[in-house]
């Protein structure tokens, strides 16, 4: 009984540490996201996508603090989502929404104002910082809610991809800024910011998960497999195959490695067998030992 209790404590402790780590890293990402607004976008009156963008549009026209608008809209979305989706949007989403509400509630006067006078640069730098922040949140399995919840609710009843729904929402929100700010330039800068956020987010997520699946055809497969196992510390699977033209049995090596490790493997394969036939393909989302953990 005592041993079982000790094992439970030992298993719960790493899990608790992992949870604290995830939420701490997400909080850093949220802080970066809020700073991208307060340091670059808001001083230049540039609108972005999502509920934050809608809150910014209302702030520009009525001076109602973004934190209040963000909180009211998200409370309404949570109430509707609870009825439509149940609790499927997760605890992390609620945590991130509450944290963003509190961070946006910090008075704009406490920030130094526009760091850059050029609106285009402000849109680009704000988009980059915002994309990094959201990328950090997404990398820990989190979500900022808002238009994500709208996409989930619509997707439940209509066969439309969530990505397309979010894009439509962002376009409508940024486009609506013209009727309140009455500036085509600011609206265009909003689309620039949205594009930079999207590109930065994709770069972070694909960069952190970019891996390669390699197939190697060589009669010296044993030497190559030993090298990959001992030097690259990656697993190798040997597959039996038949060359249809030669009708000869062959051995095929299959391994999955990080993209940055491919050059080392290619160099060594060339030294062992210059005539080896190699096929490499990019893969996303490799989960398991030596790679990423599933975060569902």
C-alpha positions as a LaTeX table, in Angstrom:
\begin{tabular}{lrrr}
\hline
Residue & $x$ (\AA) & $y$ (\AA) & $z$ (\AA) \\
\hline
Unk1 & 0.00 & 0.00 & 0.00 \\
Unk2 & 2.79 & 2.40 & 0.94 \\
Unk3 & 4.70 & 1.50 & $-2.24$ \\
Unk4 & 1.65 & 2.15 & $-4.40$ \\
Unk5 & 1.12 & 5.53 & $-2.76$ \\
Unk6 & 4.77 & 6.42 & $-3.32$ \\
Unk7 & 4.49 & 5.49 & $-7.01$ \\
Unk8 & 1.38 & 7.64 & $-7.38$ \\
Unk9 & 3.19 & 10.63 & $-5.87$ \\
Unk10 & 6.21 & 10.06 & $-8.12$ \\
Unk11 & 4.07 & 9.88 & $-11.26$ \\
Unk12 & 1.92 & 12.88 & $-10.36$ \\
Unk13 & 4.91 & 15.13 & $-9.62$ \\
Unk14 & 6.38 & 15.06 & $-13.16$ \\
Unk15 & 2.87 & 15.49 & $-14.56$ \\
Unk16 & 2.27 & 18.53 & $-12.37$ \\
Unk17 & 5.63 & 19.98 & $-13.37$ \\
Unk18 & 4.75 & 19.45 & $-17.03$ \\
Unk19 & 1.40 & 21.21 & $-16.58$ \\
Unk20 & 3.02 & 24.17 & $-14.80$ \\
Unk21 & 5.64 & 24.37 & $-17.54$ \\
Unk22 & 3.00 & 24.35 & $-20.30$ \\
Unk23 & 0.94 & 27.11 & $-18.69$ \\
Unk24 & 4.03 & 29.21 & $-17.91$ \\
Unk25 & 5.25 & 29.01 & $-21.51$ \\
Unk26 & 1.77 & 29.83 & $-22.80$ \\
Unk27 & 1.68 & 32.87 & $-20.51$ \\
Unk28 & 4.95 & 34.10 & $-22.06$ \\
Unk29 & 3.39 & 33.72 & $-25.50$ \\
Unk30 & 0.29 & 35.64 & $-24.42$ \\
Unk31 & 2.44 & 38.47 & $-23.03$ \\
Unk32 & 4.26 & 38.74 & $-26.38$ \\
Unk33 & 0.92 & 38.79 & $-28.18$ \\
Unk34 & $-0.43$ & 41.62 & $-26.00$ \\
Unk35 & 2.83 & 43.58 & $-26.35$ \\
Unk36 & 2.53 & 43.32 & $-30.14$ \\
Unk37 & $-0.75$ & 45.22 & $-29.84$ \\
Unk38 & 0.27 & 47.76 & $-27.22$ \\
Unk39 & 3.68 & 48.58 & $-28.68$ \\
Unk40 & 3.00 & 48.47 & $-32.43$ \\
Unk41 & $-0.59$ & 48.05 & $-33.61$ \\
Unk42 & $-2.66$ & 50.18 & $-31.21$ \\
Unk43 & $-0.39$ & 53.28 & $-31.33$ \\
Unk44 & $-0.67$ & 53.18 & $-35.14$ \\
Unk45 & $-4.41$ & 52.36 & $-35.05$ \\
Unk46 & $-3.87$ & 49.18 & $-37.06$ \\
Unk47 & $-6.46$ & 46.42 & $-36.83$ \\
Unk48 & $-5.63$ & 42.72 & $-36.74$ \\
Unk49 & $-7.73$ & 39.60 & $-36.92$ \\
Unk50 & $-9.66$ & 37.71 & $-34.26$ \\
Unk51 & $-11.57$ & 39.01 & $-31.27$ \\
Unk52 & $-8.54$ & 41.14 & $-30.40$ \\
Unk53 & $-8.91$ & 42.91 & $-33.72$ \\
Unk54 & $-12.62$ & 43.49 & $-33.12$ \\
Unk55 & $-11.84$ & 44.85 & $-29.64$ \\
Unk56 & $-9.23$ & 47.15 & $-31.20$ \\
Unk57 & $-11.73$ & 48.50 & $-33.75$ \\
Unk58 & $-14.18$ & 49.31 & $-30.94$ \\
Unk59 & $-11.37$ & 50.92 & $-28.93$ \\
Unk60 & $-10.35$ & 53.16 & $-31.83$ \\
Unk61 & $-13.89$ & 54.45 & $-32.29$ \\
Unk62 & $-15.24$ & 54.56 & $-28.71$ \\
Unk63 & $-12.10$ & 54.44 & $-26.50$ \\
Unk64 & $-13.61$ & 51.51 & $-24.57$ \\
Unk65 & $-10.58$ & 49.56 & $-23.23$ \\
Unk66 & $-9.77$ & 46.42 & $-25.20$ \\
Unk67 & $-9.81$ & 44.32 & $-22.03$ \\
Unk68 & $-13.49$ & 45.07 & $-21.39$ \\
Unk69 & $-14.60$ & 44.37 & $-24.96$ \\
Unk70 & $-12.47$ & 41.24 & $-25.16$ \\
Unk71 & $-13.93$ & 39.96 & $-21.88$ \\
Unk72 & $-17.58$ & 40.63 & $-22.82$ \\
Unk73 & $-17.31$ & 39.03 & $-26.26$ \\
Unk74 & $-15.50$ & 35.96 & $-24.95$ \\
Unk75 & $-17.95$ & 35.46 & $-22.07$ \\
Unk76 & $-20.75$ & 35.46 & $-24.64$ \\
Unk77 & $-18.82$ & 33.00 & $-26.84$ \\
Unk78 & $-18.12$ & 30.69 & $-23.90$ \\
Unk79 & $-21.79$ & 30.72 & $-22.89$ \\
Unk80 & $-22.87$ & 29.83 & $-26.43$ \\
Unk81 & $-20.09$ & 27.25 & $-26.83$ \\
Unk82 & $-21.08$ & 25.52 & $-23.59$ \\
Unk83 & $-24.54$ & 24.99 & $-25.01$ \\
Unk84 & $-23.43$ & 24.03 & $-28.53$ \\
Unk85 & $-20.14$ & 22.20 & $-27.94$ \\
Unk86 & $-20.22$ & 21.18 & $-24.30$ \\
Unk87 & $-16.76$ & 21.53 & $-22.77$ \\
Unk88 & $-14.84$ & 20.49 & $-25.89$ \\
Unk89 & $-12.88$ & 23.71 & $-26.23$ \\
Unk90 & $-10.74$ & 22.77 & $-23.23$ \\
Unk91 & $-9.32$ & 24.20 & $-20.04$ \\
Unk92 & $-6.28$ & 25.71 & $-21.74$ \\
Unk93 & $-8.48$ & 27.81 & $-24.00$ \\
Unk94 & $-10.39$ & 29.22 & $-21.03$ \\
Unk95 & $-7.11$ & 29.93 & $-19.20$ \\
Unk96 & $-5.68$ & 31.76 & $-22.22$ \\
Unk97 & $-8.85$ & 33.79 & $-22.70$ \\
Unk98 & $-8.88$ & 34.87 & $-19.04$ \\
Unk99 & $-5.15$ & 35.68 & $-19.14$ \\
Unk100 & $-5.56$ & 37.76 & $-22.30$ \\
Unk101 & $-8.48$ & 39.62 & $-20.76$ \\
Unk102 & $-6.35$ & 40.56 & $-17.74$ \\
Unk103 & $-3.35$ & 41.51 & $-19.90$ \\
Unk104 & $-5.45$ & 43.67 & $-22.23$ \\
Unk105 & $-6.93$ & 45.37 & $-19.14$ \\
Unk106 & $-3.54$ & 47.00 & $-18.45$ \\
Unk107 & $-4.04$ & 50.72 & $-19.26$ \\
Unk108 & $-2.52$ & 51.81 & $-22.57$ \\
Unk109 & $-0.95$ & 54.82 & $-20.78$ \\
Unk110 & 1.51 & 52.51 & $-19.04$ \\
Unk111 & 3.12 & 51.68 & $-22.38$ \\
Unk112 & 5.64 & 54.01 & $-24.06$ \\
Unk113 & 3.48 & 54.68 & $-27.12$ \\
Unk114 & 4.46 & 54.18 & $-30.75$ \\
Unk115 & 7.97 & 52.74 & $-30.99$ \\
Unk116 & 7.94 & 53.18 & $-34.77$ \\
Unk117 & 6.33 & 56.03 & $-36.69$ \\
Unk118 & 6.14 & 54.09 & $-39.97$ \\
Unk119 & 2.77 & 52.30 & $-40.11$ \\
Unk120 & 3.98 & 49.61 & $-42.49$ \\
Unk121 & 6.89 & 48.65 & $-40.23$ \\
Unk122 & 4.57 & 48.75 & $-37.23$ \\
Unk123 & 2.21 & 46.32 & $-38.99$ \\
Unk124 & 5.07 & 43.98 & $-39.91$ \\
Unk125 & 6.80 & 44.04 & $-36.51$ \\
Unk126 & 3.51 & 43.82 & $-34.64$ \\
Unk127 & 2.47 & 40.90 & $-36.82$ \\
Unk128 & 5.78 & 39.13 & $-36.26$ \\
Unk129 & 5.64 & 39.52 & $-32.48$ \\
Unk130 & 1.99 & 38.50 & $-32.41$ \\
Unk131 & 2.70 & 35.46 & $-34.59$ \\
Unk132 & 5.53 & 34.40 & $-32.30$ \\
Unk133 & 3.26 & 34.75 & $-29.28$ \\
Unk134 & 0.42 & 32.73 & $-30.79$ \\
Unk135 & 2.91 & 30.16 & $-32.09$ \\
Unk136 & 4.24 & 29.63 & $-28.57$ \\
Unk137 & 0.67 & 29.13 & $-27.30$ \\
Unk138 & $-0.19$ & 26.69 & $-30.09$ \\
Unk139 & 3.05 & 24.75 & $-29.58$ \\
Unk140 & 1.92 & 23.91 & $-26.03$ \\
Unk141 & $-1.47$ & 22.67 & $-27.21$ \\
Unk142 & $-3.30$ & 25.87 & $-26.31$ \\
Unk143 & $-5.69$ & 28.18 & $-28.13$ \\
Unk144 & $-6.68$ & 31.81 & $-27.72$ \\
Unk145 & $-10.37$ & 31.09 & $-28.24$ \\
Unk146 & $-12.36$ & 33.82 & $-29.96$ \\
Unk147 & $-12.78$ & 33.04 & $-33.67$ \\
Unk148 & $-11.50$ & 29.50 & $-32.96$ \\
Unk149 & $-14.69$ & 28.85 & $-30.99$ \\
Unk150 & $-16.83$ & 30.39 & $-33.74$ \\
Unk151 & $-15.13$ & 28.09 & $-36.25$ \\
Unk152 & $-15.77$ & 25.04 & $-34.06$ \\
Unk153 & $-19.48$ & 25.88 & $-33.70$ \\
Unk154 & $-20.01$ & 26.50 & $-37.43$ \\
Unk155 & $-18.01$ & 23.41 & $-38.36$ \\
Unk156 & $-20.34$ & 21.31 & $-36.21$ \\
Unk157 & $-23.29$ & 22.10 & $-38.50$ \\
Unk158 & $-21.63$ & 23.01 & $-41.80$ \\
Unk159 & $-18.91$ & 21.20 & $-43.71$ \\
Unk160 & $-16.55$ & 24.20 & $-43.81$ \\
Unk161 & $-12.94$ & 23.97 & $-42.66$ \\
Unk162 & $-12.14$ & 25.89 & $-39.44$ \\
Unk163 & $-9.21$ & 27.61 & $-41.16$ \\
Unk164 & $-11.48$ & 29.06 & $-43.82$ \\
Unk165 & $-14.02$ & 30.24 & $-41.22$ \\
Unk166 & $-11.29$ & 31.98 & $-39.20$ \\
Unk167 & $-9.97$ & 33.62 & $-42.40$ \\
Unk168 & $-13.46$ & 34.90 & $-43.27$ \\
Unk169 & $-13.92$ & 36.26 & $-39.74$ \\
Unk170 & $-10.56$ & 38.06 & $-39.86$ \\
Unk171 & $-11.31$ & 39.59 & $-43.26$ \\
Unk172 & $-14.71$ & 40.84 & $-42.05$ \\
Unk173 & $-13.22$ & 42.28 & $-38.83$ \\
Unk174 & $-10.37$ & 44.07 & $-40.58$ \\
Unk175 & $-12.64$ & 45.26 & $-43.38$ \\
Unk176 & $-15.09$ & 46.72 & $-40.85$ \\
Unk177 & $-12.34$ & 48.95 & $-39.47$ \\
Unk178 & $-12.76$ & 51.23 & $-42.50$ \\
Unk179 & $-16.29$ & 52.22 & $-41.42$ \\
Unk180 & $-15.04$ & 53.27 & $-37.97$ \\
Unk181 & $-11.54$ & 54.60 & $-38.65$ \\
Unk182 & $-12.33$ & 55.80 & $-42.22$ \\
Unk183 & $-8.84$ & 55.01 & $-43.46$ \\
Unk184 & $-8.10$ & 52.66 & $-46.34$ \\
Unk185 & $-4.41$ & 52.78 & $-45.42$ \\
Unk186 & $-5.05$ & 51.50 & $-41.90$ \\
Unk187 & $-7.28$ & 48.75 & $-43.28$ \\
Unk188 & $-4.56$ & 47.65 & $-45.72$ \\
Unk189 & $-1.99$ & 47.66 & $-42.92$ \\
Unk190 & $-4.38$ & 45.45 & $-40.97$ \\
Unk191 & $-4.32$ & 42.89 & $-43.79$ \\
Unk192 & $-0.52$ & 43.16 & $-43.87$ \\
Unk193 & $-0.40$ & 42.44 & $-40.15$ \\
Unk194 & $-2.76$ & 39.47 & $-40.57$ \\
Unk195 & $-0.57$ & 38.01 & $-43.33$ \\
Unk196 & 2.61 & 38.44 & $-41.26$ \\
Unk197 & 0.97 & 36.81 & $-38.23$ \\
Unk198 & $-0.11$ & 33.85 & $-40.37$ \\
Unk199 & 3.32 & 33.46 & $-41.98$ \\
Unk200 & 5.18 & 33.77 & $-38.67$ \\
Unk201 & 2.83 & 31.30 & $-36.99$ \\
Unk202 & 3.30 & 28.73 & $-39.76$ \\
Unk203 & 7.08 & 29.22 & $-39.69$ \\
Unk204 & 7.26 & 28.62 & $-35.94$ \\
Unk205 & 5.01 & 25.57 & $-35.97$ \\
Unk206 & 6.62 & 23.99 & $-39.05$ \\
Unk207 & 10.11 & 24.91 & $-37.87$ \\
Unk208 & 9.67 & 23.25 & $-34.51$ \\
Unk209 & 8.10 & 20.13 & $-36.03$ \\
Unk210 & 9.97 & 19.88 & $-39.34$ \\
Unk211 & 11.24 & 16.37 & $-39.85$ \\
Unk212 & 12.26 & 14.20 & $-42.78$ \\
Unk213 & 11.40 & 10.63 & $-43.71$ \\
Unk214 & 14.30 & 9.00 & $-45.55$ \\
Unk215 & 14.33 & 5.80 & $-47.60$ \\
Unk216 & 17.76 & 4.41 & $-48.43$ \\
Unk217 & 18.39 & 1.64 & $-51.00$ \\
Unk218 & 21.89 & 0.17 & $-50.70$ \\
Unk219 & 23.58 & $-3.25$ & $-50.55$ \\
Unk220 & 25.60 & $-1.81$ & $-47.66$ \\
Unk221 & 22.46 & $-1.23$ & $-45.63$ \\
Unk222 & 23.92 & $-2.79$ & $-42.48$ \\
Unk223 & 26.78 & $-0.26$ & $-42.28$ \\
Unk224 & 24.41 & 2.63 & $-42.95$ \\
Unk225 & 21.87 & 1.40 & $-40.39$ \\
Unk226 & 24.58 & 1.00 & $-37.75$ \\
Unk227 & 25.78 & 4.55 & $-38.39$ \\
Unk228 & 22.29 & 6.02 & $-38.06$ \\
Unk229 & 21.71 & 4.09 & $-34.83$ \\
Unk230 & 25.06 & 4.80 & $-33.18$ \\
Unk231 & 25.99 & 8.25 & $-34.51$ \\
Unk232 & 22.65 & 9.95 & $-35.14$ \\
Unk233 & 20.86 & 8.09 & $-32.34$ \\
Unk234 & 17.83 & 7.56 & $-34.55$ \\
Unk235 & 15.80 & 4.42 & $-35.13$ \\
Unk236 & 15.99 & 2.55 & $-38.42$ \\
Unk237 & 13.50 & 0.10 & $-39.90$ \\
Unk238 & 14.68 & $-2.48$ & $-42.45$ \\
Unk239 & 12.03 & $-3.31$ & $-45.05$ \\
Unk240 & 12.17 & $-6.25$ & $-47.45$ \\
Unk241 & 11.59 & $-5.28$ & $-51.07$ \\
Unk242 & 11.87 & $-6.61$ & $-54.59$ \\
Unk243 & 13.27 & $-4.69$ & $-57.54$ \\
Unk244 & 10.67 & $-5.29$ & $-60.24$ \\
Unk245 & 13.06 & $-4.67$ & $-63.14$ \\
Unk246 & 15.87 & $-6.88$ & $-61.79$ \\
Unk247 & 13.57 & $-9.26$ & $-59.87$ \\
Unk248 & 16.12 & $-9.20$ & $-57.04$ \\
Unk249 & 15.37 & $-9.03$ & $-53.33$ \\
Unk250 & 16.64 & $-5.86$ & $-51.69$ \\
Unk251 & 16.72 & $-4.26$ & $-48.26$ \\
Unk252 & 15.29 & $-0.78$ & $-47.76$ \\
Unk253 & 16.17 & 1.44 & $-44.80$ \\
Unk254 & 13.52 & 3.80 & $-43.47$ \\
Unk255 & 14.29 & 6.40 & $-40.83$ \\
Unk256 & 12.70 & 9.63 & $-39.57$ \\
Unk257 & 15.02 & 12.41 & $-38.41$ \\
Unk258 & 14.99 & 16.15 & $-37.83$ \\
Unk259 & 15.69 & 18.15 & $-40.99$ \\
Unk260 & 18.86 & 19.57 & $-39.46$ \\
Unk261 & 20.22 & 16.00 & $-39.11$ \\
Unk262 & 19.78 & 15.05 & $-42.77$ \\
Unk263 & 23.05 & 16.54 & $-44.02$ \\
Unk264 & 25.09 & 14.37 & $-41.63$ \\
Unk265 & 23.28 & 11.23 & $-42.79$ \\
Unk266 & 23.67 & 12.14 & $-46.47$ \\
Unk267 & 27.37 & 12.80 & $-46.04$ \\
Unk268 & 27.98 & 9.46 & $-44.32$ \\
Unk269 & 25.84 & 7.51 & $-46.81$ \\
Unk270 & 27.92 & 9.00 & $-49.60$ \\
Unk271 & 31.13 & 7.81 & $-47.88$ \\
Unk272 & 29.77 & 4.28 & $-47.31$ \\
Unk273 & 28.03 & 3.83 & $-50.66$ \\
Unk274 & 28.27 & 6.62 & $-53.27$ \\
Unk275 & 25.81 & 4.71 & $-55.48$ \\
Unk276 & 23.09 & 4.47 & $-52.83$ \\
Unk277 & 19.60 & 5.52 & $-53.92$ \\
Unk278 & 17.96 & 7.93 & $-51.45$ \\
Unk279 & 14.45 & 9.33 & $-51.24$ \\
Unk280 & 13.54 & 12.05 & $-48.73$ \\
Unk281 & 10.19 & 13.60 & $-47.95$ \\
Unk282 & 9.15 & 16.29 & $-45.49$ \\
Unk283 & 6.79 & 15.20 & $-42.73$ \\
Unk284 & 4.92 & 17.18 & $-40.11$ \\
Unk285 & 3.81 & 16.16 & $-36.65$ \\
Unk286 & 6.13 & 13.30 & $-35.70$ \\
Unk287 & 5.20 & 12.05 & $-32.24$ \\
Unk288 & 6.94 & 9.48 & $-30.08$ \\
Unk289 & 10.33 & 8.77 & $-28.56$ \\
Unk290 & 12.93 & 11.29 & $-29.67$ \\
Unk291 & 10.34 & 13.64 & $-31.17$ \\
Unk292 & 7.29 & 15.54 & $-29.90$ \\
Unk293 & 4.73 & 14.49 & $-27.32$ \\
Unk294 & 1.07 & 14.29 & $-28.20$ \\
Unk295 & $-0.86$ & 17.21 & $-26.69$ \\
Unk296 & $-4.57$ & 16.55 & $-27.04$ \\
\hline
\end{tabular}
